[in-house]
Amino acid sequence: MAEQADFAYLRAMASQEIEELSQALARLPGLGPRSARRAVLHLMKRRESALQPLLAALQRVADRLSTCSTCGNVDTSDPCSICRDPRRDEKSLCVVEEVADLWALDRSRLFPGAFHVLGGRLSALEGVRPEDLSIDRLVARVAAGGIDEVVLAMNATLEGQTTAHYLAERLERFPIRLTQLAHGLPVGGELDYLDEGTLAQALRARRPVD
Ligand SMILES: [Zn+2]
């Protein structure tokens, strides 16, 4: 009840512009109407220290946003910061379903190699076929040579595992070590939602694809 009364108050008090900002923020993942309103109030009270820097940061990212043509990561440069990092071990390649998985693994700082984002997972139900994913590009990267190990870091879901099996078949003919995350991963678990300890454990205990 209190929530509803609060919302009605803001509706009546706020201009169209502020209402639109609240609604835009409320559509972001992890935010709802209530936290969106709080964020808007916070920004309005701190125009110099919060609103302007946020605006500038959003604008910079919006101007330079690009998808990495090598790995599929989303960044403000192409090649992305990870692909350009000379400290990365290019001999190991970690294949993930989504950019969020790449970021989750990269946050764990346990994988020193390069990444490849498929852009989804195979799904008969949703009609996602191999040609809908960045699989040919992955095969081309491996075929180009210089890669010793490919880690299939798919989610521990049925579709993730189907995708891993398909990739294992496509990569079979190359002289590489093919590994996958250990199944300390909870069944149905999605990488992005795992705590870093679990993720680190799964990566450390990765095993050959059978
Ligand atoms: Zn990249």
mmCIF file with all atom_site columns, C-alpha atoms and ligand atoms in Angstrom:
data_model
loop_
_atom_site.group_PDB
_atom_site.id
_atom_site.type_symbol
_atom_site.label_atom_id
_atom_site.label_alt_id
_atom_site.label_comp_id
_atom_site.label_asym_id
_atom_site.label_entity_id
_atom_site.label_seq_id
_atom_site.pdbx_PDB_ins_code
_atom_site.Cartn_x
_atom_site.Cartn_y
_atom_site.Cartn_z
_atom_site.occupancy
_atom_site.B_iso_or_equiv
_atom_site.pdbx_formal_charge
_atom_site.auth_seq_id
_atom_site.auth_comp_id
_atom_site.auth_asym_id
_atom_site.auth_atom_id
_atom_site.pdbx_PDB_model_num
ATOM   1   C  CA . MET A 1 1   ? 0.000  0.000   0.000   1.00 0.00 ? 1   MET A CA 1
ATOM   2   C  CA . ALA A 1 2   ? 2.756  2.405   1.016   1.00 0.00 ? 2   ALA A CA 1
ATOM   3   C  CA . GLU A 1 3   ? 4.519  1.606   -2.271  1.00 0.00 ? 3   GLU A CA 1
ATOM   4   C  CA . GLN A 1 4   ? 1.427  2.500   -4.287  1.00 0.00 ? 4   GLN A CA 1
ATOM   5   C  CA . ALA A 1 5   ? 0.828  5.740   -2.423  1.00 0.00 ? 5   ALA A CA 1
ATOM   6   C  CA . ASP A 1 6   ? 4.476  6.696   -2.945  1.00 0.00 ? 6   ASP A CA 1
ATOM   7   C  CA . PHE A 1 7   ? 4.214  6.044   -6.690  1.00 0.00 ? 7   PHE A CA 1
ATOM   8   C  CA . ALA A 1 8   ? 1.030  8.104   -7.032  1.00 0.00 ? 8   ALA A CA 1
ATOM   9   C  CA . TYR A 1 9   ? 2.770  10.961  -5.230  1.00 0.00 ? 9   TYR A CA 1
ATOM   10  C  CA . LEU A 1 10  ? 5.734  10.934  -7.585  1.00 0.00 ? 10  LEU A CA 1
ATOM   11  C  CA . ARG A 1 11  ? 3.444  10.686  -10.613 1.00 0.00 ? 11  ARG A CA 1
ATOM   12  C  CA . ALA A 1 12  ? 1.611  13.787  -9.531  1.00 0.00 ? 12  ALA A CA 1
ATOM   13  C  CA . MET A 1 13  ? 4.733  15.693  -8.522  1.00 0.00 ? 13  MET A CA 1
ATOM   14  C  CA . ALA A 1 14  ? 7.143  14.794  -11.301 1.00 0.00 ? 14  ALA A CA 1
ATOM   15  C  CA . SER A 1 15  ? 7.241  16.330  -14.741 1.00 0.00 ? 15  SER A CA 1
ATOM   16  C  CA . GLN A 1 16  ? 6.897  14.277  -17.900 1.00 0.00 ? 16  GLN A CA 1
ATOM   17  C  CA . GLU A 1 17  ? 10.703 14.316  -18.370 1.00 0.00 ? 17  GLU A CA 1
ATOM   18  C  CA . ILE A 1 18  ? 11.409 12.974  -14.908 1.00 0.00 ? 18  ILE A CA 1
ATOM   19  C  CA . GLU A 1 19  ? 8.691  10.390  -15.242 1.00 0.00 ? 19  GLU A CA 1
ATOM   20  C  CA . GLU A 1 20  ? 10.235 9.206   -18.518 1.00 0.00 ? 20  GLU A CA 1
ATOM   21  C  CA . LEU A 1 21  ? 13.651 8.940   -16.898 1.00 0.00 ? 21  LEU A CA 1
ATOM   22  C  CA . SER A 1 22  ? 12.181 6.914   -14.023 1.00 0.00 ? 22  SER A CA 1
ATOM   23  C  CA . GLN A 1 23  ? 10.460 4.579   -16.442 1.00 0.00 ? 23  GLN A CA 1
ATOM   24  C  CA . ALA A 1 24  ? 13.592 4.126   -18.543 1.00 0.00 ? 24  ALA A CA 1
ATOM   25  C  CA . LEU A 1 25  ? 15.638 3.251   -15.462 1.00 0.00 ? 25  LEU A CA 1
ATOM   26  C  CA . ALA A 1 26  ? 12.913 0.930   -14.161 1.00 0.00 ? 26  ALA A CA 1
ATOM   27  C  CA . ARG A 1 27  ? 13.270 -1.171  -17.314 1.00 0.00 ? 27  ARG A CA 1
ATOM   28  C  CA . LEU A 1 28  ? 16.936 -1.932  -16.564 1.00 0.00 ? 28  LEU A CA 1
ATOM   29  C  CA . PRO A 1 29  ? 17.711 -5.438  -15.274 1.00 0.00 ? 29  PRO A CA 1
ATOM   30  C  CA . GLY A 1 30  ? 17.869 -5.525  -11.485 1.00 0.00 ? 30  GLY A CA 1
ATOM   31  C  CA . LEU A 1 31  ? 15.941 -2.294  -11.061 1.00 0.00 ? 31  LEU A CA 1
ATOM   32  C  CA . GLY A 1 32  ? 12.231 -1.895  -10.471 1.00 0.00 ? 32  GLY A CA 1
ATOM   33  C  CA . PRO A 1 33  ? 10.050 1.228   -10.230 1.00 0.00 ? 33  PRO A CA 1
ATOM   34  C  CA . ARG A 1 34  ? 11.032 1.806   -6.628  1.00 0.00 ? 34  ARG A CA 1
ATOM   35  C  CA . SER A 1 35  ? 14.817 1.694   -7.050  1.00 0.00 ? 35  SER A CA 1
ATOM   36  C  CA . ALA A 1 36  ? 14.474 3.656   -10.292 1.00 0.00 ? 36  ALA A CA 1
ATOM   37  C  CA . ARG A 1 37  ? 12.725 6.461   -8.431  1.00 0.00 ? 37  ARG A CA 1
ATOM   38  C  CA . ARG A 1 38  ? 15.409 6.394   -5.755  1.00 0.00 ? 38  ARG A CA 1
ATOM   39  C  CA . ALA A 1 39  ? 18.097 6.633   -8.411  1.00 0.00 ? 39  ALA A CA 1
ATOM   40  C  CA . VAL A 1 40  ? 16.333 9.552   -10.081 1.00 0.00 ? 40  VAL A CA 1
ATOM   41  C  CA . LEU A 1 41  ? 16.051 11.442  -6.801  1.00 0.00 ? 41  LEU A CA 1
ATOM   42  C  CA . HIS A 1 42  ? 19.701 10.740  -6.073  1.00 0.00 ? 42  HIS A CA 1
ATOM   43  C  CA . LEU A 1 43  ? 20.718 12.066  -9.495  1.00 0.00 ? 43  LEU A CA 1
ATOM   44  C  CA . MET A 1 44  ? 18.565 15.158  -9.182  1.00 0.00 ? 44  MET A CA 1
ATOM   45  C  CA . LYS A 1 45  ? 19.993 16.033  -5.800  1.00 0.00 ? 45  LYS A CA 1
ATOM   46  C  CA . ARG A 1 46  ? 23.566 15.572  -7.026  1.00 0.00 ? 46  ARG A CA 1
ATOM   47  C  CA . ARG A 1 47  ? 23.555 17.190  -10.406 1.00 0.00 ? 47  ARG A CA 1
ATOM   48  C  CA . GLU A 1 48  ? 27.288 17.951  -10.483 1.00 0.00 ? 48  GLU A CA 1
ATOM   49  C  CA . SER A 1 49  ? 28.688 14.897  -8.710  1.00 0.00 ? 49  SER A CA 1
ATOM   50  C  CA . ALA A 1 50  ? 26.343 12.182  -10.036 1.00 0.00 ? 50  ALA A CA 1
ATOM   51  C  CA . LEU A 1 51  ? 24.086 13.286  -12.874 1.00 0.00 ? 51  LEU A CA 1
ATOM   52  C  CA . GLN A 1 52  ? 26.673 14.964  -15.130 1.00 0.00 ? 52  GLN A CA 1
ATOM   53  C  CA . PRO A 1 53  ? 29.349 12.248  -14.789 1.00 0.00 ? 53  PRO A CA 1
ATOM   54  C  CA . LEU A 1 54  ? 26.733 9.557   -15.502 1.00 0.00 ? 54  LEU A CA 1
ATOM   55  C  CA . LEU A 1 55  ? 25.509 11.446  -18.528 1.00 0.00 ? 55  LEU A CA 1
ATOM   56  C  CA . ALA A 1 56  ? 29.050 11.881  -19.858 1.00 0.00 ? 56  ALA A CA 1
ATOM   57  C  CA . ALA A 1 57  ? 29.887 8.201   -19.280 1.00 0.00 ? 57  ALA A CA 1
ATOM   58  C  CA . LEU A 1 58  ? 26.694 7.050   -21.032 1.00 0.00 ? 58  LEU A CA 1
ATOM   59  C  CA . GLN A 1 59  ? 27.401 9.348   -23.951 1.00 0.00 ? 59  GLN A CA 1
ATOM   60  C  CA . ARG A 1 60  ? 30.988 8.128   -24.345 1.00 0.00 ? 60  ARG A CA 1
ATOM   61  C  CA . VAL A 1 61  ? 29.912 4.500   -24.318 1.00 0.00 ? 61  VAL A CA 1
ATOM   62  C  CA . ALA A 1 62  ? 26.994 5.175   -26.681 1.00 0.00 ? 62  ALA A CA 1
ATOM   63  C  CA . ASP A 1 63  ? 29.320 6.911   -29.149 1.00 0.00 ? 63  ASP A CA 1
ATOM   64  C  CA . ARG A 1 64  ? 31.923 4.160   -29.190 1.00 0.00 ? 64  ARG A CA 1
ATOM   65  C  CA . LEU A 1 65  ? 29.971 0.971   -28.546 1.00 0.00 ? 65  LEU A CA 1
ATOM   66  C  CA . SER A 1 66  ? 31.049 -1.891  -30.766 1.00 0.00 ? 66  SER A CA 1
ATOM   67  C  CA . THR A 1 67  ? 31.069 -5.666  -31.011 1.00 0.00 ? 67  THR A CA 1
ATOM   68  C  CA . CYS A 1 68  ? 34.542 -7.160  -31.208 1.00 0.00 ? 68  CYS A CA 1
ATOM   69  C  CA . SER A 1 69  ? 35.002 -8.713  -34.640 1.00 0.00 ? 69  SER A CA 1
ATOM   70  C  CA . THR A 1 70  ? 37.452 -11.243 -33.184 1.00 0.00 ? 70  THR A CA 1
ATOM   71  C  CA . CYS A 1 71  ? 35.703 -12.602 -30.088 1.00 0.00 ? 71  CYS A CA 1
ATOM   72  C  CA . GLY A 1 72  ? 32.184 -11.114 -30.062 1.00 0.00 ? 72  GLY A CA 1
ATOM   73  C  CA . ASN A 1 73  ? 32.665 -9.182  -26.794 1.00 0.00 ? 73  ASN A CA 1
ATOM   74  C  CA . VAL A 1 74  ? 30.917 -5.828  -26.441 1.00 0.00 ? 74  VAL A CA 1
ATOM   75  C  CA . ASP A 1 75  ? 33.290 -2.951  -25.766 1.00 0.00 ? 75  ASP A CA 1
ATOM   76  C  CA . THR A 1 76  ? 34.137 0.569   -26.868 1.00 0.00 ? 76  THR A CA 1
ATOM   77  C  CA . SER A 1 77  ? 36.873 -0.609  -29.235 1.00 0.00 ? 77  SER A CA 1
ATOM   78  C  CA . ASP A 1 78  ? 37.295 -3.259  -31.909 1.00 0.00 ? 78  ASP A CA 1
ATOM   79  C  CA . PRO A 1 79  ? 39.308 -5.400  -31.234 1.00 0.00 ? 79  PRO A CA 1
ATOM   80  C  CA . CYS A 1 80  ? 38.086 -5.295  -27.626 1.00 0.00 ? 80  CYS A CA 1
ATOM   81  C  CA . SER A 1 81  ? 40.290 -4.611  -24.584 1.00 0.00 ? 81  SER A CA 1
ATOM   82  C  CA . ILE A 1 82  ? 40.680 -8.341  -23.905 1.00 0.00 ? 82  ILE A CA 1
ATOM   83  C  CA . CYS A 1 83  ? 41.744 -9.181  -27.460 1.00 0.00 ? 83  CYS A CA 1
ATOM   84  C  CA . ARG A 1 84  ? 44.212 -6.276  -27.448 1.00 0.00 ? 84  ARG A CA 1
ATOM   85  C  CA . ASP A 1 85  ? 45.726 -7.203  -24.072 1.00 0.00 ? 85  ASP A CA 1
ATOM   86  C  CA . PRO A 1 86  ? 49.272 -8.488  -24.813 1.00 0.00 ? 86  PRO A CA 1
ATOM   87  C  CA . ARG A 1 87  ? 49.424 -10.297 -21.449 1.00 0.00 ? 87  ARG A CA 1
ATOM   88  C  CA . ARG A 1 88  ? 46.709 -12.722 -22.570 1.00 0.00 ? 88  ARG A CA 1
ATOM   89  C  CA . ASP A 1 89  ? 47.750 -16.247 -23.487 1.00 0.00 ? 89  ASP A CA 1
ATOM   90  C  CA . GLU A 1 90  ? 46.416 -16.644 -27.007 1.00 0.00 ? 90  GLU A CA 1
ATOM   91  C  CA . LYS A 1 91  ? 47.050 -20.382 -26.931 1.00 0.00 ? 91  LYS A CA 1
ATOM   92  C  CA . SER A 1 92  ? 43.995 -20.936 -24.696 1.00 0.00 ? 92  SER A CA 1
ATOM   93  C  CA . LEU A 1 93  ? 40.550 -20.071 -25.928 1.00 0.00 ? 93  LEU A CA 1
ATOM   94  C  CA . CYS A 1 94  ? 37.473 -20.103 -23.719 1.00 0.00 ? 94  CYS A CA 1
ATOM   95  C  CA . VAL A 1 95  ? 34.136 -20.424 -25.532 1.00 0.00 ? 95  VAL A CA 1
ATOM   96  C  CA . VAL A 1 96  ? 31.056 -18.951 -23.830 1.00 0.00 ? 96  VAL A CA 1
ATOM   97  C  CA . GLU A 1 97  ? 27.410 -18.520 -24.768 1.00 0.00 ? 97  GLU A CA 1
ATOM   98  C  CA . GLU A 1 98  ? 26.921 -14.837 -23.990 1.00 0.00 ? 98  GLU A CA 1
ATOM   99  C  CA . VAL A 1 99  ? 28.905 -11.676 -23.310 1.00 0.00 ? 99  VAL A CA 1
ATOM   100 C  CA . ALA A 1 100 ? 27.624 -11.823 -19.698 1.00 0.00 ? 100 ALA A CA 1
ATOM   101 C  CA . ASP A 1 101 ? 29.409 -15.193 -19.295 1.00 0.00 ? 101 ASP A CA 1
ATOM   102 C  CA . LEU A 1 102 ? 32.641 -13.733 -20.657 1.00 0.00 ? 102 LEU A CA 1
ATOM   103 C  CA . TRP A 1 103 ? 32.418 -10.895 -18.167 1.00 0.00 ? 103 TRP A CA 1
ATOM   104 C  CA . ALA A 1 104 ? 31.647 -13.309 -15.299 1.00 0.00 ? 104 ALA A CA 1
ATOM   105 C  CA . LEU A 1 105 ? 34.687 -15.454 -16.125 1.00 0.00 ? 105 LEU A CA 1
ATOM   106 C  CA . ASP A 1 106 ? 36.879 -12.449 -16.695 1.00 0.00 ? 106 ASP A CA 1
ATOM   107 C  CA . ARG A 1 107 ? 35.852 -11.004 -13.315 1.00 0.00 ? 107 ARG A CA 1
ATOM   108 C  CA . SER A 1 108 ? 37.085 -14.209 -11.688 1.00 0.00 ? 108 SER A CA 1
ATOM   109 C  CA . ARG A 1 109 ? 40.532 -13.396 -13.181 1.00 0.00 ? 109 ARG A CA 1
ATOM   110 C  CA . LEU A 1 110 ? 41.325 -17.086 -13.370 1.00 0.00 ? 110 LEU A CA 1
ATOM   111 C  CA . PHE A 1 111 ? 41.355 -17.527 -17.088 1.00 0.00 ? 111 PHE A CA 1
ATOM   112 C  CA . PRO A 1 112 ? 44.372 -15.846 -18.668 1.00 0.00 ? 112 PRO A CA 1
ATOM   113 C  CA . GLY A 1 113 ? 43.537 -16.737 -22.251 1.00 0.00 ? 113 GLY A CA 1
ATOM   114 C  CA . ALA A 1 114 ? 41.328 -15.392 -25.013 1.00 0.00 ? 114 ALA A CA 1
ATOM   115 C  CA . PHE A 1 115 ? 37.554 -15.716 -25.366 1.00 0.00 ? 115 PHE A CA 1
ATOM   116 C  CA . HIS A 1 116 ? 34.968 -16.502 -27.993 1.00 0.00 ? 116 HIS A CA 1
ATOM   117 C  CA . VAL A 1 117 ? 31.305 -15.506 -27.599 1.00 0.00 ? 117 VAL A CA 1
ATOM   118 C  CA . LEU A 1 118 ? 28.813 -17.701 -29.486 1.00 0.00 ? 118 LEU A CA 1
ATOM   119 C  CA . GLY A 1 119 ? 25.906 -15.311 -29.073 1.00 0.00 ? 119 GLY A CA 1
ATOM   120 C  CA . GLY A 1 120 ? 23.543 -17.927 -27.633 1.00 0.00 ? 120 GLY A CA 1
ATOM   121 C  CA . ARG A 1 121 ? 23.085 -21.677 -27.422 1.00 0.00 ? 121 ARG A CA 1
ATOM   122 C  CA . LEU A 1 122 ? 21.611 -24.277 -29.756 1.00 0.00 ? 122 LEU A CA 1
ATOM   123 C  CA . SER A 1 123 ? 17.926 -24.755 -29.091 1.00 0.00 ? 123 SER A CA 1
ATOM   124 C  CA . ALA A 1 124 ? 15.472 -26.859 -31.051 1.00 0.00 ? 124 ALA A CA 1
ATOM   125 C  CA . LEU A 1 125 ? 12.671 -25.297 -29.037 1.00 0.00 ? 125 LEU A CA 1
ATOM   126 C  CA . GLU A 1 126 ? 13.622 -21.714 -29.860 1.00 0.00 ? 126 GLU A CA 1
ATOM   127 C  CA . GLY A 1 127 ? 14.763 -22.604 -33.374 1.00 0.00 ? 127 GLY A CA 1
ATOM   128 C  CA . VAL A 1 128 ? 18.409 -21.626 -32.799 1.00 0.00 ? 128 VAL A CA 1
ATOM   129 C  CA . ARG A 1 129 ? 20.581 -23.454 -35.351 1.00 0.00 ? 129 ARG A CA 1
ATOM   130 C  CA . PRO A 1 130 ? 24.386 -23.644 -35.629 1.00 0.00 ? 130 PRO A CA 1
ATOM   131 C  CA . GLU A 1 131 ? 24.385 -21.015 -38.376 1.00 0.00 ? 131 GLU A CA 1
ATOM   132 C  CA . ASP A 1 132 ? 22.645 -18.586 -36.001 1.00 0.00 ? 132 ASP A CA 1
ATOM   133 C  CA . LEU A 1 133 ? 25.644 -18.671 -33.659 1.00 0.00 ? 133 LEU A CA 1
ATOM   134 C  CA . SER A 1 134 ? 29.250 -17.570 -34.121 1.00 0.00 ? 134 SER A CA 1
ATOM   135 C  CA . ILE A 1 135 ? 30.376 -21.174 -34.675 1.00 0.00 ? 135 ILE A CA 1
ATOM   136 C  CA . ASP A 1 136 ? 31.935 -20.903 -38.136 1.00 0.00 ? 136 ASP A CA 1
ATOM   137 C  CA . ARG A 1 137 ? 34.040 -18.038 -36.874 1.00 0.00 ? 137 ARG A CA 1
ATOM   138 C  CA . LEU A 1 138 ? 35.134 -20.135 -33.894 1.00 0.00 ? 138 LEU A CA 1
ATOM   139 C  CA . VAL A 1 139 ? 36.133 -23.006 -36.184 1.00 0.00 ? 139 VAL A CA 1
ATOM   140 C  CA . ALA A 1 140 ? 38.022 -20.527 -38.377 1.00 0.00 ? 140 ALA A CA 1
ATOM   141 C  CA . ARG A 1 141 ? 39.900 -19.177 -35.341 1.00 0.00 ? 141 ARG A CA 1
ATOM   142 C  CA . VAL A 1 142 ? 40.939 -22.678 -34.315 1.00 0.00 ? 142 VAL A CA 1
ATOM   143 C  CA . ALA A 1 143 ? 41.765 -23.649 -37.917 1.00 0.00 ? 143 ALA A CA 1
ATOM   144 C  CA . ALA A 1 144 ? 44.066 -20.625 -38.182 1.00 0.00 ? 144 ALA A CA 1
ATOM   145 C  CA . GLY A 1 145 ? 46.324 -22.384 -35.659 1.00 0.00 ? 145 GLY A CA 1
ATOM   146 C  CA . GLY A 1 146 ? 48.238 -21.204 -32.602 1.00 0.00 ? 146 GLY A CA 1
ATOM   147 C  CA . ILE A 1 147 ? 45.604 -22.509 -30.174 1.00 0.00 ? 147 ILE A CA 1
ATOM   148 C  CA . ASP A 1 148 ? 46.495 -25.406 -27.850 1.00 0.00 ? 148 ASP A CA 1
ATOM   149 C  CA . GLU A 1 149 ? 43.409 -25.611 -25.676 1.00 0.00 ? 149 GLU A CA 1
ATOM   150 C  CA . VAL A 1 150 ? 39.734 -24.792 -26.166 1.00 0.00 ? 150 VAL A CA 1
ATOM   151 C  CA . VAL A 1 151 ? 37.650 -24.622 -22.981 1.00 0.00 ? 151 VAL A CA 1
ATOM   152 C  CA . LEU A 1 152 ? 33.941 -25.121 -23.609 1.00 0.00 ? 152 LEU A CA 1
ATOM   153 C  CA . ALA A 1 153 ? 32.404 -22.999 -20.837 1.00 0.00 ? 153 ALA A CA 1
ATOM   154 C  CA . MET A 1 154 ? 28.759 -23.597 -21.616 1.00 0.00 ? 154 MET A CA 1
ATOM   155 C  CA . ASN A 1 155 ? 26.050 -23.271 -19.026 1.00 0.00 ? 155 ASN A CA 1
ATOM   156 C  CA . ALA A 1 156 ? 25.137 -26.482 -17.185 1.00 0.00 ? 156 ALA A CA 1
ATOM   157 C  CA . THR A 1 157 ? 21.739 -26.537 -18.895 1.00 0.00 ? 157 THR A CA 1
ATOM   158 C  CA . LEU A 1 158 ? 20.476 -29.112 -21.399 1.00 0.00 ? 158 LEU A CA 1
ATOM   159 C  CA . GLU A 1 159 ? 20.893 -26.637 -24.247 1.00 0.00 ? 159 GLU A CA 1
ATOM   160 C  CA . GLY A 1 160 ? 24.328 -25.546 -23.039 1.00 0.00 ? 160 GLY A CA 1
ATOM   161 C  CA . GLN A 1 161 ? 25.486 -29.160 -22.985 1.00 0.00 ? 161 GLN A CA 1
ATOM   162 C  CA . THR A 1 162 ? 23.953 -29.890 -26.398 1.00 0.00 ? 162 THR A CA 1
ATOM   163 C  CA . THR A 1 163 ? 25.905 -26.922 -27.721 1.00 0.00 ? 163 THR A CA 1
ATOM   164 C  CA . ALA A 1 164 ? 29.124 -28.177 -26.098 1.00 0.00 ? 164 ALA A CA 1
ATOM   165 C  CA . HIS A 1 165 ? 28.681 -31.611 -27.728 1.00 0.00 ? 165 HIS A CA 1
ATOM   166 C  CA . TYR A 1 166 ? 28.068 -30.042 -31.093 1.00 0.00 ? 166 TYR A CA 1
ATOM   167 C  CA . LEU A 1 167 ? 31.176 -27.860 -30.749 1.00 0.00 ? 167 LEU A CA 1
ATOM   168 C  CA . ALA A 1 168 ? 33.246 -30.852 -29.635 1.00 0.00 ? 168 ALA A CA 1
ATOM   169 C  CA . GLU A 1 169 ? 32.291 -32.628 -32.879 1.00 0.00 ? 169 GLU A CA 1
ATOM   170 C  CA . ARG A 1 170 ? 33.116 -29.603 -35.002 1.00 0.00 ? 170 ARG A CA 1
ATOM   171 C  CA . LEU A 1 171 ? 36.505 -29.156 -33.318 1.00 0.00 ? 171 LEU A CA 1
ATOM   172 C  CA . GLU A 1 172 ? 37.419 -32.842 -33.162 1.00 0.00 ? 172 GLU A CA 1
ATOM   173 C  CA . ARG A 1 173 ? 39.696 -32.765 -36.214 1.00 0.00 ? 173 ARG A CA 1
ATOM   174 C  CA . PHE A 1 174 ? 42.039 -30.109 -34.818 1.00 0.00 ? 174 PHE A CA 1
ATOM   175 C  CA . PRO A 1 175 ? 45.159 -30.934 -32.776 1.00 0.00 ? 175 PRO A CA 1
ATOM   176 C  CA . ILE A 1 176 ? 43.930 -29.174 -29.626 1.00 0.00 ? 176 ILE A CA 1
ATOM   177 C  CA . ARG A 1 177 ? 43.090 -30.105 -26.055 1.00 0.00 ? 177 ARG A CA 1
ATOM   178 C  CA . LEU A 1 178 ? 39.336 -29.794 -25.662 1.00 0.00 ? 178 LEU A CA 1
ATOM   179 C  CA . THR A 1 179 ? 38.123 -29.274 -22.087 1.00 0.00 ? 179 THR A CA 1
ATOM   180 C  CA . GLN A 1 180 ? 34.917 -28.248 -20.392 1.00 0.00 ? 180 GLN A CA 1
ATOM   181 C  CA . LEU A 1 181 ? 34.009 -26.796 -17.027 1.00 0.00 ? 181 LEU A CA 1
ATOM   182 C  CA . ALA A 1 182 ? 33.811 -29.317 -14.189 1.00 0.00 ? 182 ALA A CA 1
ATOM   183 C  CA . HIS A 1 183 ? 30.341 -30.155 -13.110 1.00 0.00 ? 183 HIS A CA 1
ATOM   184 C  CA . GLY A 1 184 ? 30.642 -28.571 -9.740  1.00 0.00 ? 184 GLY A CA 1
ATOM   185 C  CA . LEU A 1 185 ? 28.318 -26.246 -11.617 1.00 0.00 ? 185 LEU A CA 1
ATOM   186 C  CA . PRO A 1 186 ? 24.802 -26.548 -10.273 1.00 0.00 ? 186 PRO A CA 1
ATOM   187 C  CA . VAL A 1 187 ? 22.489 -28.304 -12.730 1.00 0.00 ? 187 VAL A CA 1
ATOM   188 C  CA . GLY A 1 188 ? 20.609 -25.648 -14.654 1.00 0.00 ? 188 GLY A CA 1
ATOM   189 C  CA . GLY A 1 189 ? 23.188 -23.150 -13.426 1.00 0.00 ? 189 GLY A CA 1
ATOM   190 C  CA . GLU A 1 190 ? 23.993 -20.113 -15.508 1.00 0.00 ? 190 GLU A CA 1
ATOM   191 C  CA . LEU A 1 191 ? 27.528 -18.776 -15.308 1.00 0.00 ? 191 LEU A CA 1
ATOM   192 C  CA . ASP A 1 192 ? 26.532 -15.181 -14.893 1.00 0.00 ? 192 ASP A CA 1
ATOM   193 C  CA . TYR A 1 193 ? 24.699 -15.951 -11.648 1.00 0.00 ? 193 TYR A CA 1
ATOM   194 C  CA . LEU A 1 194 ? 27.387 -18.047 -10.008 1.00 0.00 ? 194 LEU A CA 1
ATOM   195 C  CA . ASP A 1 195 ? 29.522 -16.696 -7.233  1.00 0.00 ? 195 ASP A CA 1
ATOM   196 C  CA . GLU A 1 196 ? 33.160 -16.340 -8.182  1.00 0.00 ? 196 GLU A CA 1
ATOM   197 C  CA . GLY A 1 197 ? 34.278 -19.172 -5.858  1.00 0.00 ? 197 GLY A CA 1
ATOM   198 C  CA . THR A 1 198 ? 32.069 -21.718 -7.624  1.00 0.00 ? 198 THR A CA 1
ATOM   199 C  CA . LEU A 1 199 ? 33.117 -20.407 -10.999 1.00 0.00 ? 199 LEU A CA 1
ATOM   200 C  CA . ALA A 1 200 ? 36.794 -20.531 -10.059 1.00 0.00 ? 200 ALA A CA 1
ATOM   201 C  CA . GLN A 1 201 ? 36.403 -24.118 -8.854  1.00 0.00 ? 201 GLN A CA 1
ATOM   202 C  CA . ALA A 1 202 ? 34.656 -25.166 -12.075 1.00 0.00 ? 202 ALA A CA 1
ATOM   203 C  CA . LEU A 1 203 ? 37.364 -23.574 -14.184 1.00 0.00 ? 203 LEU A CA 1
ATOM   204 C  CA . ARG A 1 204 ? 40.244 -25.049 -12.187 1.00 0.00 ? 204 ARG A CA 1
ATOM   205 C  CA . ALA A 1 205 ? 38.785 -28.546 -12.358 1.00 0.00 ? 205 ALA A CA 1
ATOM   206 C  CA . ARG A 1 206 ? 37.990 -28.394 -16.066 1.00 0.00 ? 206 ARG A CA 1
ATOM   207 C  CA . ARG A 1 207 ? 38.230 -31.779 -17.735 1.00 0.00 ? 207 ARG A CA 1
ATOM   208 C  CA . PRO A 1 208 ? 38.572 -33.259 -21.202 1.00 0.00 ? 208 PRO A CA 1
ATOM   209 C  CA . VAL A 1 209 ? 35.380 -33.344 -23.232 1.00 0.00 ? 209 VAL A CA 1
ATOM   210 C  CA . ASP A 1 210 ? 34.146 -36.939 -23.444 1.00 0.00 ? 210 ASP A CA 1
HETATM 211 ZN ZN . ZN  B 2 .   ? 37.597 -9.313  -28.483 1.00 0.00 ? 1   ZN  B ZN 1
#
